[in-house]
Amino acid sequence: MISFVISLVALVLGYAIYGRIVEKVFGPDNRKTPALLKADGVDFILLPSWKIFMIQFLNIAGTGPIFGAIMGAKFGPSCFLWIVFGCIFAGAVHDYLSGMVSMRNGGIGLPEVIGKFLGEKMRVSMLVLTVFLLMVVGAIFIYSPAVILSNIWGDITLWIVVIFVYYLIATLLPIKKIIGQIYPVFAFSLLFMAVSMLVMLLIKWPTLPEVWDGLGNKAMEVSTSWKDNIFPCLFIVISCGAISGFHATQSPLMGRCLRNEKLGRPVFYGAMITEGAVALIWAAIGSYFFYATPQPGYELLSQVGNGGFATPAPQVVNIVCKDWLGVVGGALALLGIVAAPITTGDTALRSARLIIADFIRVEQRTVKRRLLITIPMFLCTFSLLMWQVSNPDGFGVLWQYLGWFNQCLTAITLWTLTVYLLREHKMYYITYIPALFMTVVCSTYLFVSQQLLGLPEIVGYPLGLAVAAVVWGVFLIWHAKYLKHENKVENLEK
């Protein structure tokens, strides 16, 4: 528990210290924001900063910092370090700068930002990748809550239809009509549950594996079937709570609602630090559940099956919440498991609509123009959903590739932000180092993960490092050419 408490304090200090450094590097000022310059009453609209924070937090959180952290806890205390360092030095920087750079460029979506700084080919490629990623998120987060709700009452088809119709309405209506009204309530519920679990952790003060006990793969000590190595798998399993490319698609949504650039740090950086704290709490709970001494938590709890170490993350949430918080905990667990993915799915599809609108240059003031994009997009999402329903392994396949695509998007966004900072003559190392690290993570995971290519380690790791080296080499060549061009311009001006 000492490692957990130190990690929690480190996150708070990270926001107070490193957050200010990052803010100073970007340099927010008092210029008019897109919410004022492009006000349309639909997507570009002023909202109170507290409400923007709550919406941003729920947009980026969902169930990610809960389920991902619990699965990451199986690796052992190394998950604490990844959440803390990943969140402070990579994830919060990524979320803050992606939102602020979007605001500085008229509130444009992520593919437009990438295209502006990495070129037209990357713009088109990222449009396809990003929109596909967002539609997969929408499809997954229709099916999974529908399954849970059907186990409580009704038919799964009914719930699929209900959630699908809700997504359509939430995607079309002005952001303040549904998202602006119900998201703060759901975000408060998610935070209330996290704080309640934190209090229970502090009261129980279980004996958990500490960082100084060793950072080896704890899972391999207790399960012969566990085959995932800490590197790179931990950094894919825990994305939300550390760093996630999906967040960069959501930050522009809230960037279109901010009154002042100086609110960016509490909204973007602050929401990510808050998500990191939620992830830490659930990573500690996961550690309690799998490794607490003298015996694992699941052996101490009354309402549990025979899953043991293999217990799925959603079941861990249900078991712990009900045992620790009773009826209220069960209700909050249900809210977190059902409402959180639904609220992530609807903003995913909303941001997909806006990204497509930016790409084809179609304004979104009228319902007719919104439908022009939304109907084809929802038909594609529906096709993905039907494939998922009809395929027994559909959910698993989509989820596995979603995690890898998501972190690939993280790496690309970080490279984009690095180019932006370079061109603005700002301290680019704050994104350059995380970009290089995430490139290595994604390239090695592609080759060695059992969920993807699953090559032998002796082959997979060198191939992954080689791919990352190529990407790094391309950047170094571009950087050298850019500096040469800058020097030439300076000489001409003299």
Tab-separated table of C-alpha atoms in Angstrom:
chain	number	residue	atom	x	y	z
A	1	MET	CA	0.000	0.000	0.000
A	2	ILE	CA	2.945	2.353	0.526
A	3	SER	CA	3.781	2.230	-3.187
A	4	PHE	CA	0.161	3.043	-3.959
A	5	VAL	CA	0.041	6.067	-1.623
A	6	ILE	CA	3.360	7.422	-2.937
A	7	SER	CA	2.066	6.997	-6.496
A	8	LEU	CA	-1.129	8.887	-5.693
A	9	VAL	CA	0.827	11.783	-4.183
A	10	ALA	CA	3.169	11.765	-7.192
A	11	LEU	CA	0.223	12.265	-9.555
A	12	VAL	CA	-0.935	15.341	-7.632
A	13	LEU	CA	2.585	16.765	-7.623
A	14	GLY	CA	2.882	15.958	-11.325
A	15	TYR	CA	-0.137	18.130	-12.076
A	16	ALA	CA	1.127	20.977	-9.900
A	17	ILE	CA	4.744	20.936	-11.146
A	18	TYR	CA	5.115	19.273	-14.543
A	19	GLY	CA	1.684	20.454	-15.653
A	20	ARG	CA	2.836	24.054	-15.209
A	21	ILE	CA	6.033	23.352	-17.135
A	22	VAL	CA	4.066	21.932	-20.065
A	23	GLU	CA	1.647	24.863	-19.927
A	24	LYS	CA	4.575	27.298	-19.979
A	25	VAL	CA	6.076	25.502	-22.990
A	26	PHE	CA	2.843	25.885	-24.958
A	27	GLY	CA	2.164	29.445	-23.781
A	28	PRO	CA	-1.625	29.970	-23.543
A	29	ASP	CA	-2.785	33.583	-23.904
A	30	ASN	CA	-5.952	35.663	-24.014
A	31	ARG	CA	-6.730	35.334	-27.737
A	32	LYS	CA	-10.306	34.521	-28.721
A	33	THR	CA	-11.012	30.794	-28.774
A	34	PRO	CA	-12.939	28.810	-31.424
A	35	ALA	CA	-15.935	28.722	-29.047
A	36	LEU	CA	-16.185	32.504	-29.537
A	37	LEU	CA	-14.976	32.849	-33.115
A	38	LYS	CA	-16.993	29.968	-34.597
A	39	ALA	CA	-20.007	29.806	-32.284
A	40	ASP	CA	-22.741	27.725	-33.983
A	41	GLY	CA	-24.853	26.569	-31.032
A	42	VAL	CA	-24.149	22.918	-31.902
A	43	ASP	CA	-20.470	21.976	-31.553
A	44	PHE	CA	-18.770	25.352	-31.045
A	45	ILE	CA	-20.501	26.565	-27.920
A	46	LEU	CA	-19.419	28.063	-24.589
A	47	LEU	CA	-19.856	25.807	-21.546
A	48	PRO	CA	-18.869	26.338	-17.898
A	49	SER	CA	-15.315	25.163	-17.261
A	50	TRP	CA	-16.383	22.751	-14.482
A	51	LYS	CA	-18.838	21.101	-16.858
A	52	ILE	CA	-16.202	20.866	-19.607
A	53	PHE	CA	-13.856	19.159	-17.130
A	54	MET	CA	-16.504	16.599	-16.147
A	55	ILE	CA	-17.389	15.886	-19.789
A	56	GLN	CA	-13.717	15.615	-20.787
A	57	PHE	CA	-13.047	13.269	-17.874
A	58	LEU	CA	-15.935	10.972	-18.787
A	59	ASN	CA	-15.088	11.180	-22.513
A	60	ILE	CA	-11.576	9.879	-21.955
A	61	ALA	CA	-12.328	7.578	-19.027
A	62	GLY	CA	-15.251	5.249	-19.633
A	63	THR	CA	-14.307	1.835	-18.280
A	64	GLY	CA	-10.722	2.082	-19.533
A	65	PRO	CA	-9.023	3.170	-16.288
A	66	ILE	CA	-11.000	0.504	-14.412
A	67	PHE	CA	-10.782	-2.621	-16.566
A	68	GLY	CA	-7.354	-1.826	-18.018
A	69	ALA	CA	-5.875	-1.112	-14.585
A	70	ILE	CA	-7.270	-4.355	-13.139
A	71	MET	CA	-5.830	-6.368	-16.036
A	72	GLY	CA	-2.544	-4.464	-15.719
A	73	ALA	CA	-2.391	-5.273	-12.001
A	74	LYS	CA	-1.803	-8.886	-12.969
A	75	PHE	CA	1.704	-7.865	-14.040
A	76	GLY	CA	2.503	-6.739	-10.493
A	77	PRO	CA	3.600	-3.397	-8.967
A	78	SER	CA	5.222	-2.269	-12.216
A	79	CYS	CA	1.709	-1.127	-13.180
A	80	PHE	CA	1.921	1.644	-10.550
A	81	LEU	CA	5.072	3.046	-12.153
A	82	TRP	CA	3.584	2.978	-15.649
A	83	ILE	CA	0.418	4.754	-14.555
A	84	VAL	CA	2.349	7.482	-12.709
A	85	PHE	CA	5.136	8.151	-15.202
A	86	GLY	CA	2.960	7.463	-18.229
A	87	CYS	CA	0.219	9.785	-17.022
A	88	ILE	CA	2.414	12.711	-15.930
A	89	PHE	CA	5.057	12.712	-18.667
A	90	ALA	CA	3.133	11.269	-21.624
A	91	GLY	CA	-0.646	10.952	-21.298
A	92	ALA	CA	-1.454	14.330	-19.744
A	93	VAL	CA	1.024	16.063	-22.077
A	94	HIS	CA	-0.563	14.281	-25.043
A	95	ASP	CA	-4.102	15.245	-24.021
A	96	TYR	CA	-3.230	18.856	-23.163
A	97	LEU	CA	-1.268	19.627	-26.304
A	98	SER	CA	-3.666	17.825	-28.666
A	99	GLY	CA	-6.492	19.961	-27.271
A	100	MET	CA	-4.525	23.214	-27.285
A	101	VAL	CA	-3.035	22.757	-30.771
A	102	SER	CA	-6.546	22.036	-32.050
A	103	MET	CA	-7.784	25.276	-30.435
A	104	ARG	CA	-4.909	27.268	-31.934
A	105	ASN	CA	-5.960	26.002	-35.354
A	106	GLY	CA	-9.656	26.811	-35.194
A	107	GLY	CA	-10.822	23.734	-33.262
A	108	ILE	CA	-9.956	21.258	-36.049
A	109	GLY	CA	-10.073	17.510	-35.434
A	110	LEU	CA	-7.095	15.212	-34.953
A	111	PRO	CA	-6.614	14.118	-38.620
A	112	GLU	CA	-6.573	17.785	-39.676
A	113	VAL	CA	-3.954	18.561	-37.034
A	114	ILE	CA	-1.843	15.597	-38.154
A	115	GLY	CA	-2.241	16.570	-41.805
A	116	LYS	CA	-1.121	20.139	-41.141
A	117	PHE	CA	2.138	19.071	-39.525
A	118	LEU	CA	2.893	15.674	-41.112
A	119	GLY	CA	1.532	16.224	-44.618
A	120	GLU	CA	-1.504	15.473	-46.783
A	121	LYS	CA	-0.843	11.732	-47.104
A	122	MET	CA	-0.806	11.355	-43.337
A	123	ARG	CA	-3.969	13.449	-43.143
A	124	VAL	CA	-5.864	11.049	-45.401
A	125	SER	CA	-4.381	7.969	-43.731
A	126	MET	CA	-5.245	9.253	-40.277
A	127	LEU	CA	-8.778	10.118	-41.368
A	128	VAL	CA	-9.341	6.475	-42.306
A	129	LEU	CA	-7.595	5.082	-39.206
A	130	THR	CA	-9.237	7.501	-36.778
A	131	VAL	CA	-12.773	7.196	-38.106
A	132	PHE	CA	-12.452	3.402	-38.222
A	133	LEU	CA	-11.117	3.382	-34.651
A	134	LEU	CA	-14.018	5.557	-33.463
A	135	MET	CA	-16.614	3.396	-35.226
A	136	VAL	CA	-15.082	0.270	-33.642
A	137	VAL	CA	-15.338	1.979	-30.241
A	138	GLY	CA	-18.987	2.778	-30.995
A	139	ALA	CA	-19.751	-0.798	-32.065
A	140	ILE	CA	-18.013	-2.349	-29.053
A	141	PHE	CA	-19.727	0.012	-26.652
A	142	ILE	CA	-23.143	-0.781	-28.041
A	143	TYR	CA	-22.763	-4.535	-27.722
A	144	SER	CA	-21.022	-4.893	-24.327
A	145	PRO	CA	-23.497	-2.811	-22.242
A	146	ALA	CA	-26.400	-4.405	-24.158
A	147	VAL	CA	-25.220	-7.845	-23.025
A	148	ILE	CA	-25.027	-6.712	-19.392
A	149	LEU	CA	-28.453	-5.033	-19.492
A	150	SER	CA	-30.067	-8.075	-21.117
A	151	ASN	CA	-28.852	-10.192	-18.182
A	152	ILE	CA	-30.803	-7.877	-15.870
A	153	TRP	CA	-33.971	-7.477	-17.915
A	154	GLY	CA	-35.128	-7.737	-21.509
A	155	ASP	CA	-33.733	-9.037	-24.763
A	156	ILE	CA	-30.266	-8.153	-26.084
A	157	THR	CA	-31.748	-7.028	-29.404
A	158	LEU	CA	-33.965	-4.540	-27.588
A	159	TRP	CA	-31.022	-3.015	-25.750
A	160	ILE	CA	-28.910	-2.866	-28.906
A	161	VAL	CA	-31.691	-0.896	-30.616
A	162	VAL	CA	-32.160	1.407	-27.604
A	163	ILE	CA	-28.443	2.191	-27.296
A	164	PHE	CA	-28.061	2.583	-31.057
A	165	VAL	CA	-30.933	5.092	-31.194
A	166	TYR	CA	-29.468	6.981	-28.236
A	167	TYR	CA	-26.107	7.187	-30.026
A	168	LEU	CA	-27.824	8.602	-33.094
A	169	ILE	CA	-29.628	11.280	-31.073
A	170	ALA	CA	-26.529	12.205	-29.045
A	171	THR	CA	-24.444	12.472	-32.222
A	172	LEU	CA	-26.912	14.814	-33.910
A	173	LEU	CA	-28.101	17.118	-31.131
A	174	PRO	CA	-26.152	20.165	-29.886
A	175	ILE	CA	-23.537	19.135	-27.346
A	176	LYS	CA	-25.273	20.970	-24.483
A	177	LYS	CA	-28.610	19.149	-24.978
A	178	ILE	CA	-27.700	15.597	-23.868
A	179	ILE	CA	-23.956	15.344	-23.331
A	180	GLY	CA	-23.816	18.648	-21.469
A	181	GLN	CA	-26.704	17.606	-19.209
A	182	ILE	CA	-26.098	13.967	-18.267
A	183	TYR	CA	-22.309	13.622	-18.536
A	184	PRO	CA	-21.521	15.640	-15.396
A	185	VAL	CA	-23.887	13.367	-13.441
A	186	PHE	CA	-22.249	10.186	-14.737
A	187	ALA	CA	-18.767	11.660	-14.213
A	188	PHE	CA	-19.660	12.517	-10.616
A	189	SER	CA	-20.895	8.943	-10.095
A	190	LEU	CA	-17.650	7.521	-11.488
A	191	LEU	CA	-15.585	9.810	-9.249
A	192	PHE	CA	-17.776	9.043	-6.227
A	193	MET	CA	-17.242	5.321	-6.769
A	194	ALA	CA	-13.475	5.812	-7.105
A	195	VAL	CA	-13.271	7.923	-3.930
A	196	SER	CA	-15.408	5.396	-2.040
A	197	MET	CA	-13.098	2.581	-3.108
A	198	LEU	CA	-10.076	4.678	-2.095
A	199	VAL	CA	-11.525	5.163	1.392
A	200	MET	CA	-12.135	1.416	1.710
A	201	LEU	CA	-8.588	0.679	0.554
A	202	LEU	CA	-7.166	3.009	3.190
A	203	ILE	CA	-9.385	1.492	5.885
A	204	LYS	CA	-8.491	-2.095	4.975
A	205	TRP	CA	-4.822	-1.264	4.242
A	206	PRO	CA	-4.109	-4.655	2.640
A	207	THR	CA	-0.575	-5.966	2.217
A	208	LEU	CA	0.159	-5.597	-1.502
A	209	PRO	CA	3.297	-6.250	-3.550
A	210	GLU	CA	5.475	-3.126	-3.325
A	211	VAL	CA	7.640	-1.655	-6.065
A	212	TRP	CA	10.798	-2.429	-4.083
A	213	ASP	CA	9.773	-6.091	-3.836
A	214	GLY	CA	10.683	-6.393	-7.514
A	215	LEU	CA	9.273	-5.360	-10.888
A	216	GLY	CA	9.295	-8.814	-12.442
A	217	ASN	CA	6.260	-10.320	-14.130
A	218	LYS	CA	4.135	-11.261	-11.132
A	219	ALA	CA	1.572	-13.018	-13.337
A	220	MET	CA	4.051	-15.630	-14.503
A	221	GLU	CA	4.709	-16.591	-10.886
A	222	VAL	CA	1.106	-17.681	-10.307
A	223	SER	CA	-0.152	-18.742	-13.737
A	224	THR	CA	1.563	-21.120	-16.149
A	225	SER	CA	-0.848	-20.049	-18.904
A	226	TRP	CA	0.205	-16.376	-18.727
A	227	LYS	CA	2.433	-15.622	-21.711
A	228	ASP	CA	2.453	-11.807	-21.993
A	229	ASN	CA	5.702	-10.055	-21.082
A	230	ILE	CA	5.669	-6.770	-19.187
A	231	PHE	CA	7.301	-5.116	-22.167
A	232	PRO	CA	5.498	-4.261	-24.339
A	233	CYS	CA	2.194	-5.776	-23.167
A	234	LEU	CA	1.709	-3.737	-19.973
A	235	PHE	CA	1.900	-0.516	-21.995
A	236	ILE	CA	-0.913	-1.669	-24.273
A	237	VAL	CA	-3.122	-3.216	-21.575
A	238	ILE	CA	-3.071	-0.015	-19.497
A	239	SER	CA	-3.736	2.779	-21.967
A	240	CYS	CA	-6.509	4.844	-20.395
A	241	GLY	CA	-4.982	5.894	-17.079
A	242	ALA	CA	-1.492	6.243	-18.590
A	243	ILE	CA	-1.714	7.362	-22.238
A	244	SER	CA	-4.320	6.701	-24.929
A	245	GLY	CA	-4.563	7.880	-28.537
A	246	PHE	CA	-8.350	7.908	-28.279
A	247	HIS	CA	-8.067	10.939	-25.976
A	248	ALA	CA	-6.629	13.053	-28.786
A	249	THR	CA	-9.855	12.551	-30.728
A	250	GLN	CA	-11.867	13.797	-27.737
A	251	SER	CA	-9.862	16.847	-26.621
A	252	PRO	CA	-10.893	18.915	-29.684
A	253	LEU	CA	-14.567	18.359	-28.730
A	254	MET	CA	-14.032	20.243	-25.478
A	255	GLY	CA	-11.548	22.651	-27.038
A	256	ARG	CA	-14.508	23.968	-29.041
A	257	CYS	CA	-16.286	24.877	-25.802
A	258	LEU	CA	-13.568	26.668	-23.787
A	259	ARG	CA	-13.788	30.422	-23.184
A	260	ASN	CA	-10.071	30.907	-22.538
A	261	GLU	CA	-6.868	29.037	-23.438
A	262	LYS	CA	-5.668	29.270	-19.838
A	263	LEU	CA	-8.404	26.833	-18.835
A	264	GLY	CA	-6.671	24.138	-20.873
A	265	ARG	CA	-4.392	22.861	-18.104
A	266	PRO	CA	-7.149	22.105	-15.549
A	267	VAL	CA	-9.426	20.673	-18.240
A	268	PHE	CA	-7.073	18.598	-20.412
A	269	TYR	CA	-4.048	17.937	-18.194
A	270	GLY	CA	-6.211	17.824	-15.068
A	271	ALA	CA	-8.757	15.364	-16.482
A	272	MET	CA	-5.941	12.990	-17.466
A	273	ILE	CA	-4.342	13.193	-14.007
A	274	THR	CA	-7.768	12.476	-12.501
A	275	GLU	CA	-8.129	9.464	-14.761
A	276	GLY	CA	-4.672	8.334	-13.685
A	277	ALA	CA	-5.779	8.512	-10.050
A	278	VAL	CA	-8.839	6.371	-10.841
A	279	ALA	CA	-6.579	3.870	-12.612
A	280	LEU	CA	-4.225	3.767	-9.622
A	281	ILE	CA	-7.101	3.022	-7.252
A	282	TRP	CA	-8.326	0.149	-9.394
A	283	ALA	CA	-4.796	-1.153	-9.963
A	284	ALA	CA	-4.427	-1.328	-6.172
A	285	ILE	CA	-7.791	-3.086	-5.911
A	286	GLY	CA	-6.675	-5.497	-8.643
A	287	SER	CA	-3.458	-6.165	-6.704
A	288	TYR	CA	-5.528	-6.795	-3.574
A	289	PHE	CA	-7.768	-9.150	-5.495
A	290	PHE	CA	-4.936	-11.177	-7.042
A	291	TYR	CA	-1.954	-10.911	-4.679
A	292	ALA	CA	-2.863	-9.641	-1.188
A	293	THR	CA	-1.272	-11.554	1.676
A	294	PRO	CA	-1.734	-13.809	3.529
A	295	GLN	CA	-4.182	-14.785	0.796
A	296	PRO	CA	-5.600	-13.119	-2.318
A	297	GLY	CA	-8.637	-10.906	-1.895
A	298	TYR	CA	-10.937	-13.096	-3.951
A	299	GLU	CA	-10.512	-15.842	-1.357
A	300	LEU	CA	-11.605	-13.433	1.381
A	301	LEU	CA	-14.740	-12.243	-0.418
A	302	SER	CA	-18.048	-14.029	-0.095
A	303	GLN	CA	-19.670	-13.575	-3.520
A	304	VAL	CA	-17.178	-15.058	-5.919
A	305	GLY	CA	-16.984	-17.928	-8.339
A	306	ASN	CA	-14.030	-20.148	-9.113
A	307	GLY	CA	-12.227	-17.759	-11.425
A	308	GLY	CA	-9.332	-16.911	-9.114
A	309	PHE	CA	-6.483	-15.251	-10.988
A	310	ALA	CA	-8.369	-15.606	-14.274
A	311	THR	CA	-11.398	-13.646	-13.000
A	312	PRO	CA	-12.413	-11.118	-15.713
A	313	ALA	CA	-12.074	-7.423	-14.847
A	314	PRO	CA	-15.851	-6.679	-14.935
A	315	GLN	CA	-16.462	-9.503	-12.449
A	316	VAL	CA	-13.725	-8.157	-10.170
A	317	VAL	CA	-15.500	-4.769	-10.164
A	318	ASN	CA	-18.833	-6.346	-9.301
A	319	ILE	CA	-17.425	-8.583	-6.566
A	320	VAL	CA	-15.387	-5.891	-4.839
A	321	CYS	CA	-18.022	-3.140	-5.082
A	322	LYS	CA	-20.778	-5.321	-3.684
A	323	ASP	CA	-18.595	-6.694	-0.907
A	324	TRP	CA	-17.173	-3.309	0.120
A	325	LEU	CA	-20.088	-0.956	-0.578
A	326	GLY	CA	-23.162	-3.188	-0.386
A	327	VAL	CA	-26.282	-2.307	-2.367
A	328	VAL	CA	-25.022	1.189	-3.183
A	329	GLY	CA	-21.743	-0.261	-4.407
A	330	GLY	CA	-23.579	-2.720	-6.630
A	331	ALA	CA	-25.599	0.111	-8.144
A	332	LEU	CA	-22.487	2.206	-8.723
A	333	ALA	CA	-20.688	-0.767	-10.247
A	334	LEU	CA	-23.576	-1.252	-12.637
A	335	LEU	CA	-23.513	2.442	-13.501
A	336	GLY	CA	-19.792	2.281	-14.169
A	337	ILE	CA	-19.965	-0.888	-16.251
A	338	VAL	CA	-22.981	0.213	-18.315
A	339	ALA	CA	-23.096	4.017	-18.399
A	340	ALA	CA	-19.355	4.597	-18.815
A	341	PRO	CA	-18.955	2.641	-22.081
A	342	ILE	CA	-22.184	4.121	-23.458
A	343	THR	CA	-20.974	7.651	-22.788
A	344	THR	CA	-17.634	6.817	-24.410
A	345	GLY	CA	-19.343	5.348	-27.464
A	346	ASP	CA	-21.582	8.326	-28.157
A	347	THR	CA	-18.764	10.894	-28.021
A	348	ALA	CA	-16.618	8.605	-30.179
A	349	LEU	CA	-19.244	8.716	-32.917
A	350	ARG	CA	-19.812	12.434	-32.409
A	351	SER	CA	-16.115	13.153	-32.870
A	352	ALA	CA	-16.105	10.877	-35.946
A	353	ARG	CA	-18.870	13.060	-37.452
A	354	LEU	CA	-16.864	16.206	-36.780
A	355	ILE	CA	-13.643	14.706	-38.155
A	356	ILE	CA	-15.384	13.754	-41.404
A	357	ALA	CA	-17.028	17.188	-41.563
A	358	ASP	CA	-13.620	18.865	-41.228
A	359	PHE	CA	-12.195	16.662	-43.960
A	360	ILE	CA	-14.929	17.276	-46.557
A	361	ARG	CA	-15.447	20.902	-45.457
A	362	VAL	CA	-19.158	20.605	-44.606
A	363	GLU	CA	-20.402	22.927	-41.843
A	364	GLN	CA	-22.610	21.350	-39.191
A	365	ARG	CA	-25.100	24.069	-38.254
A	366	THR	CA	-28.129	22.332	-39.782
A	367	VAL	CA	-29.544	18.886	-38.986
A	368	LYS	CA	-29.662	18.081	-42.705
A	369	ARG	CA	-25.898	18.514	-43.059
A	370	ARG	CA	-25.264	16.512	-39.897
A	371	LEU	CA	-27.418	13.675	-41.250
A	372	LEU	CA	-25.439	13.732	-44.495
A	373	ILE	CA	-22.443	12.443	-42.542
A	374	THR	CA	-24.133	10.610	-39.680
A	375	ILE	CA	-26.307	8.198	-41.702
A	376	PRO	CA	-23.472	6.589	-43.751
A	377	MET	CA	-21.265	6.522	-40.655
A	378	PHE	CA	-23.932	4.756	-38.589
A	379	LEU	CA	-24.533	2.242	-41.369
A	380	CYS	CA	-20.837	1.334	-41.249
A	381	THR	CA	-20.975	1.127	-37.440
A	382	PHE	CA	-24.057	-1.078	-37.690
A	383	SER	CA	-22.190	-3.410	-40.071
A	384	LEU	CA	-19.336	-3.724	-37.569
A	385	LEU	CA	-21.870	-4.358	-34.827
A	386	MET	CA	-23.632	-7.116	-36.795
A	387	TRP	CA	-20.309	-8.798	-37.591
A	388	GLN	CA	-19.438	-8.674	-33.895
A	389	VAL	CA	-22.800	-10.172	-32.879
A	390	SER	CA	-22.690	-12.953	-35.481
A	391	ASN	CA	-19.058	-13.901	-34.811
A	392	PRO	CA	-18.496	-15.732	-31.488
A	393	ASP	CA	-15.016	-14.207	-31.211
A	394	GLY	CA	-16.035	-10.868	-32.704
A	395	PHE	CA	-15.808	-8.844	-29.512
A	396	GLY	CA	-12.423	-10.303	-28.581
A	397	VAL	CA	-10.959	-9.700	-32.043
A	398	LEU	CA	-12.155	-6.085	-32.187
A	399	TRP	CA	-10.954	-5.394	-28.638
A	400	GLN	CA	-7.465	-6.810	-29.239
A	401	TYR	CA	-6.879	-4.772	-32.373
A	402	LEU	CA	-8.511	-1.717	-30.839
A	403	GLY	CA	-5.852	-1.640	-28.102
A	404	TRP	CA	-2.990	-1.763	-30.598
A	405	PHE	CA	-4.550	0.722	-33.051
A	406	ASN	CA	-5.227	3.037	-30.123
A	407	GLN	CA	-1.589	3.144	-29.038
A	408	CYS	CA	-0.406	3.490	-32.637
A	409	LEU	CA	-2.574	6.595	-32.784
A	410	THR	CA	-0.876	7.745	-29.570
A	411	ALA	CA	2.559	7.481	-31.157
A	412	ILE	CA	1.484	9.303	-34.336
A	413	THR	CA	-0.139	12.099	-32.317
A	414	LEU	CA	3.012	12.521	-30.224
A	415	TRP	CA	5.168	12.763	-33.361
A	416	THR	CA	2.748	15.381	-34.705
A	417	LEU	CA	2.986	17.411	-31.511
A	418	THR	CA	6.780	17.122	-31.633
A	419	VAL	CA	6.813	18.635	-35.125
A	420	TYR	CA	4.470	21.391	-33.951
A	421	LEU	CA	6.723	22.291	-31.022
A	422	LEU	CA	9.795	22.232	-33.248
A	423	ARG	CA	8.221	24.579	-35.754
A	424	GLU	CA	7.148	26.891	-32.957
A	425	HIS	CA	10.705	26.828	-31.527
A	426	LYS	CA	9.472	25.385	-28.244
A	427	MET	CA	10.945	22.635	-26.028
A	428	TYR	CA	9.986	19.619	-28.122
A	429	TYR	CA	11.548	16.943	-25.895
A	430	ILE	CA	8.384	16.811	-23.775
A	431	THR	CA	6.707	14.929	-26.649
A	432	TYR	CA	9.758	13.630	-28.522
A	433	ILE	CA	10.833	11.161	-25.812
A	434	PRO	CA	7.295	9.764	-25.235
A	435	ALA	CA	6.808	9.510	-29.027
A	436	LEU	CA	9.951	7.407	-29.411
A	437	PHE	CA	9.014	5.198	-26.462
A	438	MET	CA	5.458	4.553	-27.696
A	439	THR	CA	6.780	3.793	-31.189
A	440	VAL	CA	8.980	1.051	-29.738
A	441	VAL	CA	6.027	-0.249	-27.686
A	442	CYS	CA	3.684	-0.452	-30.690
A	443	SER	CA	6.217	-1.934	-33.110
A	444	THR	CA	7.392	-4.660	-30.725
A	445	TYR	CA	3.834	-5.480	-29.608
A	446	LEU	CA	2.842	-6.086	-33.231
A	447	PHE	CA	5.431	-8.840	-33.585
A	448	VAL	CA	5.611	-10.500	-30.147
A	449	SER	CA	2.056	-10.273	-28.781
A	450	GLN	CA	0.101	-13.519	-28.780
A	451	GLN	CA	-2.979	-11.482	-29.759
A	452	LEU	CA	-1.342	-10.217	-32.978
A	453	LEU	CA	1.510	-11.889	-34.924
A	454	GLY	CA	2.908	-13.848	-31.966
A	455	LEU	CA	6.406	-14.379	-33.392
A	456	PRO	CA	9.142	-15.963	-31.248
A	457	GLU	CA	10.790	-13.358	-29.024
A	458	ILE	CA	14.180	-13.877	-30.643
A	459	VAL	CA	12.628	-12.753	-33.942
A	460	GLY	CA	9.844	-10.415	-32.787
A	461	TYR	CA	11.851	-8.042	-30.604
A	462	PRO	CA	14.589	-7.320	-33.203
A	463	LEU	CA	11.916	-6.767	-35.876
A	464	GLY	CA	10.010	-4.400	-33.598
A	465	LEU	CA	13.134	-2.440	-32.745
A	466	ALA	CA	14.061	-2.287	-36.440
A	467	VAL	CA	10.680	-0.789	-37.357
A	468	ALA	CA	10.979	1.766	-34.549
A	469	ALA	CA	14.508	2.622	-35.725
A	470	VAL	CA	13.184	3.284	-39.234
A	471	VAL	CA	10.529	5.647	-37.872
A	472	TRP	CA	13.134	7.407	-35.745
A	473	GLY	CA	15.433	7.666	-38.757
A	474	VAL	CA	12.706	9.286	-40.854
A	475	PHE	CA	12.193	11.877	-38.126
A	476	LEU	CA	15.932	12.584	-37.834
A	477	ILE	CA	16.212	13.087	-41.602
A	478	TRP	CA	13.222	15.449	-41.581
A	479	HIS	CA	14.662	17.310	-38.590
A	480	ALA	CA	18.010	17.793	-40.327
A	481	LYS	CA	16.299	19.106	-43.475
A	482	TYR	CA	14.102	21.400	-41.422
A	483	LEU	CA	17.063	22.905	-39.559
A	484	LYS	CA	18.905	23.412	-42.849
A	485	HIS	CA	15.851	25.195	-44.277
A	486	GLU	CA	15.532	27.356	-41.161
A	487	ASN	CA	19.187	28.360	-41.349
A	488	LYS	CA	18.807	29.262	-45.013
A	489	VAL	CA	15.770	31.447	-44.239
A	490	GLU	CA	17.627	33.196	-41.404
A	491	ASN	CA	20.617	33.908	-43.684
A	492	LEU	CA	18.333	35.378	-46.367
A	493	GLU	CA	16.636	37.609	-43.812
A	494	LYS	CA	20.012	38.922	-42.644
